[in-house]
PDB file of C-alpha atoms in Angstrom:
ATOM      1  CA  MET A   1     -18.836   4.862  -9.278  1.00  0.00           C
ATOM      2  CA  PRO A   2     -18.352   6.923  -6.127  1.00  0.00           C
ATOM      3  CA  THR A   3     -17.214  10.481  -6.640  1.00  0.00           C
ATOM      4  CA  ILE A   4     -14.607  11.901  -4.293  1.00  0.00           C
ATOM      5  CA  GLN A   5     -17.315  14.161  -2.812  1.00  0.00           C
ATOM      6  CA  LEU A   6     -19.518  11.175  -1.933  1.00  0.00           C
ATOM      7  CA  PHE A   7     -16.519   9.369  -0.522  1.00  0.00           C
ATOM      8  CA  MET A   8     -15.610  12.304   1.707  1.00  0.00           C
ATOM      9  CA  GLU A   9     -19.174  12.371   3.045  1.00  0.00           C
ATOM     10  CA  ARG A  10     -18.932   8.664   3.930  1.00  0.00           C
ATOM     11  CA  LEU A  11     -15.554   9.322   5.516  1.00  0.00           C
ATOM     12  CA  ARG A  12     -17.153  11.950   7.755  1.00  0.00           C
ATOM     13  CA  VAL A  13     -19.491   9.212   9.023  1.00  0.00           C
ATOM     14  CA  VAL A  14     -16.733   6.616   9.549  1.00  0.00           C
ATOM     15  CA  VAL A  15     -14.108   8.860  11.120  1.00  0.00           C
ATOM     16  CA  GLY A  16     -16.373  11.594  12.458  1.00  0.00           C
ATOM     17  CA  ALA A  17     -16.523  15.144  11.157  1.00  0.00           C
ATOM     18  CA  GLY A  18     -14.528  16.529  14.076  1.00  0.00           C
ATOM     19  CA  SER A  19     -11.783  13.914  13.868  1.00  0.00           C
ATOM     20  CA  GLN A  20     -11.585  14.291  10.101  1.00  0.00           C
ATOM     21  CA  ALA A  21     -11.232  18.059  10.317  1.00  0.00           C
ATOM     22  CA  SER A  22      -8.683  17.752  13.113  1.00  0.00           C
ATOM     23  CA  MET A  23      -6.575  15.269  11.160  1.00  0.00           C
ATOM     24  CA  ARG A  24      -6.720  17.405   8.018  1.00  0.00           C
ATOM     25  CA  GLU A  25      -5.459  20.351  10.056  1.00  0.00           C
ATOM     26  CA  THR A  26      -2.723  18.225  11.639  1.00  0.00           C
ATOM     27  CA  LEU A  27      -1.556  16.892   8.275  1.00  0.00           C
ATOM     28  CA  GLY A  28      -1.509  20.452   6.966  1.00  0.00           C
ATOM     29  CA  LYS A  29       0.833  21.518   9.769  1.00  0.00           C
ATOM     30  CA  CYS A  30       3.268  18.608   9.398  1.00  0.00           C
ATOM     31  CA  ALA A  31       6.168  19.949   7.308  1.00  0.00           C
ATOM     32  CA  ALA A  32       7.497  16.487   6.445  1.00  0.00           C
ATOM     33  CA  VAL A  33       4.124  15.398   5.058  1.00  0.00           C
ATOM     34  CA  GLN A  34       3.614  18.693   3.226  1.00  0.00           C
ATOM     35  CA  ALA A  35       7.011  18.351   1.549  1.00  0.00           C
ATOM     36  CA  LEU A  36       5.758  15.203  -0.178  1.00  0.00           C
ATOM     37  CA  ASP A  37       2.637  16.861  -1.614  1.00  0.00           C
ATOM     38  CA  PRO A  38       4.136  17.496  -5.092  1.00  0.00           C
ATOM     39  CA  LEU A  39       5.189  13.843  -5.463  1.00  0.00           C
ATOM     40  CA  LEU A  40       1.853  12.524  -4.197  1.00  0.00           C
ATOM     41  CA  LYS A  41      -0.157  14.859  -6.445  1.00  0.00           C
ATOM     42  CA  ARG A  42       1.738  13.552  -9.464  1.00  0.00           C
ATOM     43  CA  LEU A  43       1.143  10.016  -8.189  1.00  0.00           C
ATOM     44  CA  ALA A  44      -2.596  10.743  -8.067  1.00  0.00           C
ATOM     45  CA  LYS A  45      -2.506  11.325 -11.833  1.00  0.00           C
ATOM     46  CA  ILE A  46      -0.460   8.179 -12.401  1.00  0.00           C
ATOM     47  CA  THR A  47      -2.960   6.078 -10.427  1.00  0.00           C
ATOM     48  CA  SER A  48      -6.045   7.286 -12.283  1.00  0.00           C
ATOM     49  CA  ARG A  49      -8.412   4.599 -13.549  1.00  0.00           C
ATOM     50  CA  GLU A  50      -7.629   5.270 -17.193  1.00  0.00           C
ATOM     51  CA  PRO A  51      -4.042   4.634 -18.382  1.00  0.00           C
ATOM     52  CA  ILE A  52      -2.050   7.687 -19.391  1.00  0.00           C
ATOM     53  CA  SER A  53       0.427   7.858 -22.243  1.00  0.00           C
ATOM     54  CA  PRO A  54       3.918   6.397 -21.618  1.00  0.00           C
ATOM     55  CA  MET A  55       5.498   9.773 -22.358  1.00  0.00           C
ATOM     56  CA  LEU A  56       3.268  11.536 -19.819  1.00  0.00           C
ATOM     57  CA  LEU A  57       4.028   8.781 -17.315  1.00  0.00           C
ATOM     58  CA  ASP A  58       7.738   9.413 -17.751  1.00  0.00           C
ATOM     59  CA  ARG A  59       7.292  13.202 -17.452  1.00  0.00           C
ATOM     60  CA  LEU A  60       5.268  12.908 -14.240  1.00  0.00           C
ATOM     61  CA  VAL A  61       7.969  10.822 -12.565  1.00  0.00           C
ATOM     62  CA  SER A  62      10.997  12.707 -13.932  1.00  0.00           C
ATOM     63  CA  PRO A  63      10.991  15.469 -11.240  1.00  0.00           C
ATOM     64  CA  ASP A  64      11.669  12.780  -8.626  1.00  0.00           C
ATOM     65  CA  ALA A  65      14.959  11.326  -9.833  1.00  0.00           C
ATOM     66  CA  LEU A  66      15.357   8.763  -7.047  1.00  0.00           C
ATOM     67  CA  VAL A  67      11.799   7.476  -7.442  1.00  0.00           C
ATOM     68  CA  ARG A  68      12.330   7.153 -11.205  1.00  0.00           C
ATOM     69  CA  THR A  69      15.707   5.423 -10.816  1.00  0.00           C
ATOM     70  CA  ASN A  70      14.404   2.908  -8.295  1.00  0.00           C
ATOM     71  CA  ALA A  71      11.286   2.207 -10.369  1.00  0.00           C
ATOM     72  CA  LEU A  72      13.537   1.312 -13.310  1.00  0.00           C
ATOM     73  CA  LYS A  73      15.645  -0.900 -11.028  1.00  0.00           C
ATOM     74  CA  ILE A  74      12.524  -2.793  -9.966  1.00  0.00           C
ATOM     75  CA  ILE A  75      11.400  -3.189 -13.581  1.00  0.00           C
ATOM     76  CA  ASN A  76      14.840  -4.238 -14.832  1.00  0.00           C
ATOM     77  CA  PHE A  77      15.514  -6.754 -12.063  1.00  0.00           C
ATOM     78  CA  SER A  78      16.554 -10.098 -13.612  1.00  0.00           C
ATOM     79  CA  HIS A  79      16.228  -8.792 -17.195  1.00  0.00           C
ATOM     80  CA  ASP A  80      19.244  -9.000 -19.512  1.00  0.00           C
ATOM     81  CA  GLU A  81      18.182  -6.014 -21.631  1.00  0.00           C
ATOM     82  CA  PRO A  82      17.287  -3.214 -19.212  1.00  0.00           C
ATOM     83  CA  SER A  83      14.866  -0.450 -20.118  1.00  0.00           C
ATOM     84  CA  THR A  84      16.439   2.996 -20.198  1.00  0.00           C
ATOM     85  CA  SER A  85      13.197   4.951 -19.724  1.00  0.00           C
ATOM     86  CA  LEU A  86       9.781   4.326 -18.275  1.00  0.00           C
ATOM     87  CA  ALA A  87       8.219   4.840 -21.696  1.00  0.00           C
ATOM     88  CA  ASN A  88      10.530   2.150 -23.086  1.00  0.00           C
ATOM     89  CA  ALA A  89       9.627  -0.122 -20.150  1.00  0.00           C
ATOM     90  CA  VAL A  90       5.905   0.218 -20.938  1.00  0.00           C
ATOM     91  CA  ASP A  91       6.593  -1.067 -24.457  1.00  0.00           C
ATOM     92  CA  LYS A  92       8.552  -4.025 -23.092  1.00  0.00           C
ATOM     93  CA  HIS A  93       6.636  -4.992 -19.967  1.00  0.00           C
ATOM     94  CA  GLY A  94       3.187  -3.376 -20.132  1.00  0.00           C
ATOM     95  CA  TYR A  95       1.580  -0.382 -18.464  1.00  0.00           C
ATOM     96  CA  ASP A  96       0.355  -2.046 -15.279  1.00  0.00           C
ATOM     97  CA  ARG A  97       3.735  -3.485 -14.356  1.00  0.00           C
ATOM     98  CA  VAL A  98       5.489  -0.168 -14.901  1.00  0.00           C
ATOM     99  CA  ARG A  99       2.868   1.758 -12.953  1.00  0.00           C
ATOM    100  CA  SER A 100       3.143  -0.692 -10.038  1.00  0.00           C
ATOM    101  CA  ALA A 101       6.911  -0.244 -10.003  1.00  0.00           C
ATOM    102  CA  ILE A 102       6.530   3.549  -9.909  1.00  0.00           C
ATOM    103  CA  VAL A 103       3.990   3.405  -7.064  1.00  0.00           C
ATOM    104  CA  THR A 104       6.199   0.925  -5.167  1.00  0.00           C
ATOM    105  CA  SER A 105       9.186   3.245  -5.513  1.00  0.00           C
ATOM    106  CA  ALA A 106       7.154   6.314  -4.522  1.00  0.00           C
ATOM    107  CA  ALA A 107       5.601   4.535  -1.524  1.00  0.00           C
ATOM    108  CA  HIS A 108       9.057   3.464  -0.362  1.00  0.00           C
ATOM    109  CA  HIS A 109      10.243   7.062  -0.617  1.00  0.00           C
ATOM    110  CA  VAL A 110       7.329   8.109   1.613  1.00  0.00           C
ATOM    111  CA  HIS A 111       8.180   5.346   4.104  1.00  0.00           C
ATOM    112  CA  VAL A 112      11.856   6.381   4.165  1.00  0.00           C
ATOM    113  CA  THR A 113      11.078  10.082   4.550  1.00  0.00           C
ATOM    114  CA  LEU A 114       8.341   9.891   7.178  1.00  0.00           C
ATOM    115  CA  ALA A 115       8.627   6.592   9.071  1.00  0.00           C
ATOM    116  CA  ALA A 116      12.295   5.585   9.072  1.00  0.00           C
ATOM    117  CA  PRO A 117      13.447   8.561  11.209  1.00  0.00           C
ATOM    118  CA  TRP A 118      11.314   7.124  14.034  1.00  0.00           C
ATOM    119  CA  GLY A 119      12.671   3.592  13.881  1.00  0.00           C
ATOM    120  CA  VAL A 120       9.944   2.116  11.668  1.00  0.00           C
ATOM    121  CA  SER A 121      11.579   0.049   8.924  1.00  0.00           C
ATOM    122  CA  ALA A 122      10.825   1.585   5.525  1.00  0.00           C
ATOM    123  CA  THR A 123      11.796  -1.598   3.711  1.00  0.00           C
ATOM    124  CA  ALA A 124       9.572  -3.760   5.924  1.00  0.00           C
ATOM    125  CA  LEU A 125       6.628  -1.422   5.259  1.00  0.00           C
ATOM    126  CA  THR A 126       7.294  -1.572   1.521  1.00  0.00           C
ATOM    127  CA  LEU A 127       7.690  -5.348   1.413  1.00  0.00           C
ATOM    128  CA  GLN A 128       4.403  -5.719   3.286  1.00  0.00           C
ATOM    129  CA  VAL A 129       2.432  -3.668   0.757  1.00  0.00           C
ATOM    130  CA  VAL A 130       4.117  -5.382  -2.200  1.00  0.00           C
ATOM    131  CA  ALA A 131       3.224  -8.790  -0.748  1.00  0.00           C
ATOM    132  CA  THR A 132      -0.340  -7.591  -0.087  1.00  0.00           C
ATOM    133  CA  ALA A 133      -0.664  -6.329  -3.672  1.00  0.00           C
ATOM    134  CA  VAL A 134       0.491  -9.641  -5.178  1.00  0.00           C
ATOM    135  CA  ILE A 135      -1.813 -11.680  -2.951  1.00  0.00           C
ATOM    136  CA  ALA A 136      -4.846  -9.413  -3.427  1.00  0.00           C
ATOM    137  CA  GLU A 137      -4.433  -9.605  -7.211  1.00  0.00           C
ATOM    138  CA  SER A 138      -4.296 -13.399  -6.955  1.00  0.00           C
ATOM    139  CA  LEU A 139      -7.470 -13.458  -4.852  1.00  0.00           C
ATOM    140  CA  ALA A 140      -9.365 -11.110  -7.177  1.00  0.00           C
ATOM    141  CA  LYS A 141      -9.404 -13.639 -10.023  1.00  0.00           C
ATOM    142  CA  ASP A 142     -11.605 -12.207 -12.782  1.00  0.00           C
ATOM    143  CA  LEU A 143     -12.877  -9.181 -10.850  1.00  0.00           C
ATOM    144  CA  ASP A 144     -12.403  -5.900 -12.702  1.00  0.00           C
ATOM    145  CA  TYR A 145     -10.363  -3.922 -10.178  1.00  0.00           C
ATOM    146  CA  PRO A 146      -7.753  -1.947 -12.131  1.00  0.00           C
ATOM    147  CA  LEU A 147      -6.733   0.000  -9.010  1.00  0.00           C
ATOM    148  CA  LEU A 148      -6.457  -2.978  -6.642  1.00  0.00           C
ATOM    149  CA  SER A 149      -2.686  -3.329  -6.818  1.00  0.00           C
ATOM    150  CA  VAL A 150      -1.870   0.374  -6.507  1.00  0.00           C
ATOM    151  CA  SER A 151      -4.353   0.691  -3.627  1.00  0.00           C
ATOM    152  CA  ALA A 152      -2.457  -2.037  -1.776  1.00  0.00           C
ATOM    153  CA  LEU A 153       0.866  -0.337  -2.472  1.00  0.00           C
ATOM    154  CA  LEU A 154      -0.357   2.868  -0.793  1.00  0.00           C
ATOM    155  CA  ALA A 155      -1.828   1.148   2.277  1.00  0.00           C
ATOM    156  CA  ASN A 156       1.077   2.071   4.584  1.00  0.00           C
ATOM    157  CA  VAL A 157       1.220   5.761   3.681  1.00  0.00           C
ATOM    158  CA  GLY A 158      -0.877   6.375   6.785  1.00  0.00           C
ATOM    159  CA  VAL A 159       1.618   4.524   8.992  1.00  0.00           C
ATOM    160  CA  ALA A 160       4.353   6.806   7.704  1.00  0.00           C
ATOM    161  CA  ALA A 161       2.219   9.931   8.174  1.00  0.00           C
ATOM    162  CA  LEU A 162       1.279   9.001  11.755  1.00  0.00           C
ATOM    163  CA  ALA A 163       4.957   8.338  12.537  1.00  0.00           C
ATOM    164  CA  ALA A 164       5.889  11.777  11.201  1.00  0.00           C
ATOM    165  CA  ILE A 165       3.098  13.489  13.155  1.00  0.00           C
ATOM    166  CA  HIS A 166       3.582  11.754  16.512  1.00  0.00           C
ATOM    167  CA  GLY A 167       7.292  10.936  16.378  1.00  0.00           C
ATOM    168  CA  ALA A 168       8.582   9.192  19.499  1.00  0.00           C
ATOM    169  CA  ALA A 169       5.043   8.515  20.755  1.00  0.00           C
ATOM    170  CA  TYR A 170       4.308   6.567  17.567  1.00  0.00           C
ATOM    171  CA  ALA A 171       7.604   4.707  17.864  1.00  0.00           C
ATOM    172  CA  ASP A 172       6.628   3.684  21.407  1.00  0.00           C
ATOM    173  CA  THR A 173       3.220   2.436  20.252  1.00  0.00           C
ATOM    174  CA  TRP A 174       4.844   0.514  17.388  1.00  0.00           C
ATOM    175  CA  ALA A 175       7.396  -1.110  19.683  1.00  0.00           C
ATOM    176  CA  GLY A 176       4.685  -1.947  22.223  1.00  0.00           C
ATOM    177  CA  LEU A 177       2.824  -4.098  19.683  1.00  0.00           C
ATOM    178  CA  ALA A 178       5.741  -6.523  19.252  1.00  0.00           C
ATOM    179  CA  GLY A 179       4.849 -10.015  20.425  1.00  0.00           C
ATOM    180  CA  THR A 180       1.172  -9.179  20.935  1.00  0.00           C
ATOM    181  CA  ALA A 181      -1.866 -10.240  18.918  1.00  0.00           C
ATOM    182  CA  ILE A 182      -3.041  -6.617  18.690  1.00  0.00           C
ATOM    183  CA  PRO A 183      -3.404  -5.381  15.080  1.00  0.00           C
ATOM    184  CA  VAL A 184      -1.555  -2.172  14.250  1.00  0.00           C
ATOM    185  CA  HIS A 185      -4.735  -0.188  13.584  1.00  0.00           C
ATOM    186  CA  GLU A 186      -6.148  -1.091  17.009  1.00  0.00           C
ATOM    187  CA  GLY A 187      -2.956   0.019  18.736  1.00  0.00           C
ATOM    188  CA  GLU A 188      -3.060   3.293  16.814  1.00  0.00           C
ATOM    189  CA  LYS A 189      -6.703   3.872  17.739  1.00  0.00           C
ATOM    190  CA  TYR A 190      -5.918   3.315  21.409  1.00  0.00           C
ATOM    191  CA  SER A 191      -2.964   5.718  21.360  1.00  0.00           C
ATOM    192  CA  PHE A 192      -4.082   8.396  18.898  1.00  0.00           C
ATOM    193  CA  ARG A 193      -7.861   7.920  18.395  1.00  0.00           C
ATOM    194  CA  VAL A 194      -7.267   7.472  14.662  1.00  0.00           C
ATOM    195  CA  ASP A 195      -5.627   4.687  12.649  1.00  0.00           C
ATOM    196  CA  HIS A 196      -3.336   4.670   9.638  1.00  0.00           C
ATOM    197  CA  ALA A 197      -6.109   3.690   7.207  1.00  0.00           C
ATOM    198  CA  GLU A 198      -8.157   6.736   8.199  1.00  0.00           C
ATOM    199  CA  VAL A 199      -5.140   9.038   8.028  1.00  0.00           C
ATOM    200  CA  ALA A 200      -4.124   7.735   4.600  1.00  0.00           C
ATOM    201  CA  SER A 201      -7.657   8.065   3.232  1.00  0.00           C
ATOM    202  CA  ILE A 202      -7.900  11.688   4.377  1.00  0.00           C
ATOM    203  CA  LEU A 203      -4.464  12.539   2.965  1.00  0.00           C
ATOM    204  CA  LEU A 204      -4.994  10.774  -0.383  1.00  0.00           C
ATOM    205  CA  ALA A 205      -8.493  12.196  -0.840  1.00  0.00           C
ATOM    206  CA  GLU A 206      -7.200  15.730  -0.213  1.00  0.00           C
ATOM    207  CA  LEU A 207      -4.483  15.225  -2.826  1.00  0.00           C
ATOM    208  CA  GLY A 208      -6.901  14.120  -5.538  1.00  0.00           C
ATOM    209  CA  PHE A 209      -6.529  10.332  -5.647  1.00  0.00           C
ATOM    210  CA  ASP A 210      -9.335   8.311  -7.198  1.00  0.00           C
ATOM    211  CA  GLY A 211     -12.258   7.728  -4.822  1.00  0.00           C
ATOM    212  CA  LEU A 212     -12.218   3.951  -5.343  1.00  0.00           C
ATOM    213  CA  LEU A 213      -8.555   3.807  -4.399  1.00  0.00           C
ATOM    214  CA  VAL A 214      -9.068   5.986  -1.331  1.00  0.00           C
ATOM    215  CA  GLU A 215     -12.048   3.939  -0.185  1.00  0.00           C
ATOM    216  CA  ALA A 216     -10.096   0.689  -0.561  1.00  0.00           C
ATOM    217  CA  VAL A 217      -7.233   2.085   1.521  1.00  0.00           C
ATOM    218  CA  LEU A 218      -9.714   3.157   4.212  1.00  0.00           C
ATOM    219  CA  ALA A 219     -11.322  -0.308   4.259  1.00  0.00           C
ATOM    220  CA  HIS A 220      -8.131  -2.390   4.267  1.00  0.00           C
ATOM    221  CA  THR A 221      -8.275  -2.756   8.068  1.00  0.00           C
ATOM    222  CA  CYS A 222     -11.770  -4.309   7.948  1.00  0.00           C
ATOM    223  CA  ALA A 223     -12.470  -8.006   8.601  1.00  0.00           C
ATOM    224  CA  PRO A 224     -10.425 -10.049   6.082  1.00  0.00           C
ATOM    225  CA  GLY A 225     -12.420 -11.481   3.203  1.00  0.00           C
ATOM    226  CA  LYS A 226     -15.883 -10.485   4.483  1.00  0.00           C
ATOM    227  CA  ASP A 227     -16.845  -9.848   0.849  1.00  0.00           C
ATOM    228  CA  ARG A 228     -15.121  -9.379  -2.496  1.00  0.00           C
ATOM    229  CA  SER A 229     -14.786  -5.605  -2.344  1.00  0.00           C
ATOM    230  CA  MET A 230     -11.361  -4.065  -2.933  1.00  0.00           C
ATOM    231  CA  GLY A 231     -10.903  -3.158   0.725  1.00  0.00           C
ATOM    232  CA  SER A 232     -11.808  -6.624   1.919  1.00  0.00           C
ATOM    233  CA  LEU A 233      -9.451  -8.236  -0.600  1.00  0.00           C
ATOM    234  CA  LEU A 234      -6.658  -5.941   0.621  1.00  0.00           C
ATOM    235  CA  SER A 235      -7.423  -6.915   4.214  1.00  0.00           C
ATOM    236  CA  LEU A 236      -7.287 -10.632   3.410  1.00  0.00           C
ATOM    237  CA  GLY A 237      -4.176 -10.108   1.300  1.00  0.00           C
ATOM    238  CA  GLN A 238      -2.476  -8.333   4.181  1.00  0.00           C
ATOM    239  CA  ALA A 239      -3.496 -11.073   6.623  1.00  0.00           C
ATOM    240  CA  LEU A 240      -1.959 -13.729   4.358  1.00  0.00           C
ATOM    241  CA  ALA A 241       1.144 -11.589   3.845  1.00  0.00           C
ATOM    242  CA  HIS A 242       1.468 -11.337   7.628  1.00  0.00           C
ATOM    243  CA  GLN A 243       1.359 -15.120   7.890  1.00  0.00           C
ATOM    244  CA  MET A 244       4.228 -15.268   5.383  1.00  0.00           C
ATOM    245  CA  GLY A 245       6.248 -12.971   7.656  1.00  0.00           C
ATOM    246  CA  PHE A 246       5.561  -9.659   5.939  1.00  0.00           C
ATOM    247  CA  ASP A 247       4.285  -7.780   8.988  1.00  0.00           C
ATOM    248  CA  GLY A 248       5.611  -4.316   8.187  1.00  0.00           C
ATOM    249  CA  GLY A 249       8.317  -4.762  10.810  1.00  0.00           C
ATOM    250  CA  VAL A 250       5.971  -4.487  13.783  1.00  0.00           C
ATOM    251  CA  LEU A 251       6.649  -8.098  14.902  1.00  0.00           C
ATOM    252  CA  ASN A 252       3.106  -8.699  16.162  1.00  0.00           C
ATOM    253  CA  VAL A 253       1.346 -12.055  15.971  1.00  0.00           C
ATOM    254  CA  PRO A 254      -0.609 -12.743  12.758  1.00  0.00           C
ATOM    255  CA  LEU A 255      -4.351 -13.217  13.085  1.00  0.00           C
ATOM    256  CA  GLU A 256      -5.943 -16.584  12.363  1.00  0.00           C
ATOM    257  CA  ILE A 257      -8.003 -16.531   9.166  1.00  0.00           C
ATOM    258  CA  PRO A 258     -11.490 -18.011   9.777  1.00  0.00           C
ATOM    259  CA  SER A 259     -12.078 -21.390   8.139  1.00  0.00           C
ATOM    260  CA  GLU A 260     -15.136 -20.092   6.282  1.00  0.00           C
ATOM    261  CA  ILE A 261     -12.944 -17.472   4.580  1.00  0.00           C
ATOM    262  CA  VAL A 262     -10.421 -20.147   3.638  1.00  0.00           C
ATOM    263  CA  VAL A 263     -13.226 -22.135   2.005  1.00  0.00           C
ATOM    264  CA  LYS A 264     -14.879 -19.083   0.446  1.00  0.00           C
ATOM    265  CA  PHE A 265     -11.704 -18.094  -1.399  1.00  0.00           C
ATOM    266  CA  GLY A 266     -10.579 -21.636  -2.182  1.00  0.00           C
ATOM    267  CA  LEU A 267      -7.356 -21.269  -0.207  1.00  0.00           C
ATOM    268  CA  THR A 268      -6.190 -24.853  -0.598  1.00  0.00           C
ATOM    269  CA  ASP A 269      -2.598 -25.769   0.221  1.00  0.00           C
ATOM    270  CA  GLU A 270      -1.892 -25.980  -3.511  1.00  0.00           C
ATOM    271  CA  ARG A 271      -3.321 -22.541  -4.250  1.00  0.00           C
ATOM    272  CA  LEU A 272      -1.594 -20.976  -1.253  1.00  0.00           C
ATOM    273  CA  GLY A 273       1.662 -22.517  -2.416  1.00  0.00           C
ATOM    274  CA  LYS A 274       1.357 -20.868  -5.826  1.00  0.00           C
ATOM    275  CA  ILE A 275       0.387 -17.520  -4.280  1.00  0.00           C
ATOM    276  CA  THR A 276       3.327 -17.737  -1.878  1.00  0.00           C
ATOM    277  CA  GLU A 277       5.727 -18.504  -4.728  1.00  0.00           C
ATOM    278  CA  ARG A 278       4.573 -15.440  -6.687  1.00  0.00           C
ATOM    279  CA  THR A 279       4.717 -13.284  -3.583  1.00  0.00           C
ATOM    280  CA  LEU A 280       8.258 -14.293  -2.652  1.00  0.00           C
ATOM    281  CA  LEU A 281       9.423 -13.764  -6.226  1.00  0.00           C
ATOM    282  CA  GLN A 282       8.078 -10.207  -6.373  1.00  0.00           C
ATOM    283  CA  THR A 283       9.219  -9.237  -2.886  1.00  0.00           C
ATOM    284  CA  SER A 284      12.717 -10.584  -3.551  1.00  0.00           C
ATOM    285  CA  CYS A 285      12.924  -8.240  -6.535  1.00  0.00           C
ATOM    286  CA  VAL A 286      11.897  -5.266  -4.391  1.00  0.00           C
ATOM    287  CA  GLN A 287      14.217  -6.240  -1.560  1.00  0.00           C
ATOM    288  CA  ALA A 288      17.118  -6.350  -4.019  1.00  0.00           C
ATOM    289  CA  VAL A 289      16.456  -2.665  -4.727  1.00  0.00           C
ATOM    290  CA  PHE A 290      15.711  -1.690  -1.106  1.00  0.00           C
ATOM    291  CA  PRO A 291      17.855  -4.095   0.945  1.00  0.00           C
ATOM    292  CA  SER A 292      17.161  -4.477   4.636  1.00  0.00           C
ATOM    293  CA  PRO A 293      16.954  -7.435   7.034  1.00  0.00           C
ATOM    294  CA  THR A 294      13.519  -9.065   6.829  1.00  0.00           C
ATOM    295  CA  ARG A 295      11.817 -12.283   7.754  1.00  0.00           C
ATOM    296  CA  HIS A 296       9.425 -14.454   5.806  1.00  0.00           C
ATOM    297  CA  SER A 297       8.281 -18.031   5.766  1.00  0.00           C
ATOM    298  CA  ALA A 298       7.045 -20.214   2.941  1.00  0.00           C
ATOM    299  CA  LYS A 299       3.802 -20.962   4.763  1.00  0.00           C
ATOM    300  CA  ALA A 300       0.746 -18.753   4.420  1.00  0.00           C
ATOM    301  CA  ALA A 301      -1.929 -20.568   6.400  1.00  0.00           C
TER     302      ALA A 301
END
């Protein structure tokens, strides 16, 4: 298992020591990002590999009343007997579902705080990562990746951070991608010499998130489905989510998934139909809590 120290050394190779140090300094000077440090540090404990007690889970979320309230709304959606606490929800629905709801709510709060002021739709960013999480979990089958879903849910933290850092310049880059076949991370690289996956990995590593999670977030912009690593599964999950219409609000053209990847992962029409059904069910629940105009289609490939 990679330690966070080993991961940071690999990150220095991928991003470059100078760029990494520069981005760390920039993140440290951004007041909006710094204001979220307490929430994200608590989230790092919640997303540890080993489950924590339901009572501790509840205590870690309690300082952030809105995050806690919205997490309960996500959990209680379409249930006749709502849970009144996160600890109670764990008993009813299981630890993983409750943790995913908390991370979804926290990620949305980050998107609202950092990205929305610059015209980037917080709800569209959140729906994209929720769709990616559902699809990646479906693709993983029997692989033992306990942090796969929460890694997906944090994949757009870097988008929000870059928006907060660069403001109107980021909004211009975002708007300029509409209607093109240019992936978001390539547009960011062109404009800012760093992409949202790199920014998120630096931020999350600094705040103490698990190295496997951080590495998956860094790798989620790699070639979709090149292997069965967490990052590659997130990349393929995001590509399929994009084809369903969950593009984060950028309105760019989804990439074609190579036929060999379709075969490799057994993405038959029947399987894609089942994955799409699960994805639309979960995203509809989240959109009920965070309403905003969005687009999706029932076709994934």
